[in-house]
Amino acid sequence: MAQDFAPWLILVAVYGAPLLHVMLSRRGGPWRPPPGTRCPFGPRAGWVVMVLILGPIGWLMFVMRNGRRSRPGRSPRA
């Protein structure tokens, strides 16, 4: 019986949780594209697609991008 839940647990942990994090995070950006752009998708929709395609790697890209941006007092090194 426990063997039946193992694949579902892996799918939820590897794809479901990161996807939910990107969809609910305040730092994901807006769902709609900025005015004047020709792309029909907003930044958050782009991150959702990245996580769907790349899985945990796409989520790590999202986390690392937001981690660097969330430090306002830090200046880039020369």
CSV table of C-alpha atoms in Angstrom, one decimal:
chain,number,residue,atom,x,y,z
A,1,MET,CA,0.0,0.0,0.0
A,2,ALA,CA,2.8,2.4,0.8
A,3,GLN,CA,4.4,1.7,-2.6
A,4,ASP,CA,1.4,3.1,-4.3
A,5,PHE,CA,1.9,6.5,-2.7
A,6,ALA,CA,5.6,6.8,-3.3
A,7,PRO,CA,5.4,8.0,-7.0
A,8,TRP,CA,2.7,10.5,-6.1
A,9,LEU,CA,4.7,11.8,-3.2
A,10,ILE,CA,7.7,12.3,-5.4
A,11,LEU,CA,5.6,14.1,-8.1
A,12,VAL,CA,4.1,16.4,-5.5
A,13,ALA,CA,7.4,17.1,-3.8
A,14,VAL,CA,9.4,17.7,-7.0
A,15,TYR,CA,6.8,19.4,-9.2
A,16,GLY,CA,3.8,20.4,-7.2
A,17,ALA,CA,5.4,22.2,-4.2
A,18,PRO,CA,7.7,24.4,-6.4
A,19,LEU,CA,4.9,25.2,-8.8
A,20,LEU,CA,2.7,26.2,-5.9
A,21,HIS,CA,5.4,28.3,-4.5
A,22,VAL,CA,5.9,30.2,-7.8
A,23,MET,CA,2.2,30.7,-8.2
A,24,LEU,CA,1.6,32.1,-4.7
A,25,SER,CA,4.8,34.0,-4.1
A,26,ARG,CA,4.5,37.8,-3.9
A,27,ARG,CA,7.9,38.2,-5.6
A,28,GLY,CA,6.9,36.3,-8.7
A,29,GLY,CA,5.8,39.4,-10.6
A,30,PRO,CA,2.4,40.2,-12.1
A,31,TRP,CA,0.3,37.7,-14.1
A,32,ARG,CA,-0.3,40.3,-16.8
A,33,PRO,CA,2.4,41.6,-19.1
A,34,PRO,CA,3.7,45.2,-18.7
A,35,PRO,CA,1.9,47.7,-21.0
A,36,GLY,CA,3.4,48.2,-24.4
A,37,THR,CA,4.9,44.7,-24.7
A,38,ARG,CA,4.1,42.3,-27.5
A,39,CYS,CA,4.3,39.2,-25.3
A,40,PRO,CA,0.9,37.9,-24.1
A,41,PHE,CA,2.3,36.5,-20.9
A,42,GLY,CA,3.4,38.2,-17.7
A,43,PRO,CA,6.5,37.4,-15.7
A,44,ARG,CA,4.7,35.0,-13.3
A,45,ALA,CA,3.3,33.0,-16.1
A,46,GLY,CA,6.8,32.7,-17.5
A,47,TRP,CA,8.2,31.4,-14.2
A,48,VAL,CA,5.3,28.9,-14.0
A,49,VAL,CA,6.2,27.6,-17.5
A,50,MET,CA,9.9,27.4,-16.5
A,51,VAL,CA,9.0,25.3,-13.4
A,52,LEU,CA,6.7,23.1,-15.4
A,53,ILE,CA,9.4,22.4,-18.0
A,54,LEU,CA,12.5,22.3,-15.8
A,55,GLY,CA,11.0,21.1,-12.5
A,56,PRO,CA,13.3,21.7,-9.6
A,57,ILE,CA,15.9,23.4,-11.7
A,58,GLY,CA,13.4,26.0,-12.8
A,59,TRP,CA,12.4,26.5,-9.2
A,60,LEU,CA,16.0,27.0,-8.1
A,61,MET,CA,16.4,29.6,-10.8
A,62,PHE,CA,13.3,31.4,-9.5
A,63,VAL,CA,14.6,31.2,-5.9
A,64,MET,CA,18.1,32.4,-6.8
A,65,ARG,CA,16.8,35.3,-8.9
A,66,ASN,CA,14.5,36.5,-6.1
A,67,GLY,CA,17.2,35.9,-3.4
A,68,ARG,CA,19.5,38.4,-5.1
A,69,ARG,CA,16.8,40.9,-5.8
A,70,SER,CA,15.4,40.8,-2.2
A,71,ARG,CA,18.5,42.5,-0.7
A,72,PRO,CA,17.9,46.2,-1.5
A,73,GLY,CA,21.0,47.5,0.4
A,74,ARG,CA,23.4,45.3,-1.4
A,75,SER,CA,25.3,46.8,-4.3
A,76,PRO,CA,26.8,44.8,-7.1
A,77,ARG,CA,30.4,44.0,-6.9
A,78,ALA,CA,32.8,45.6,-9.4
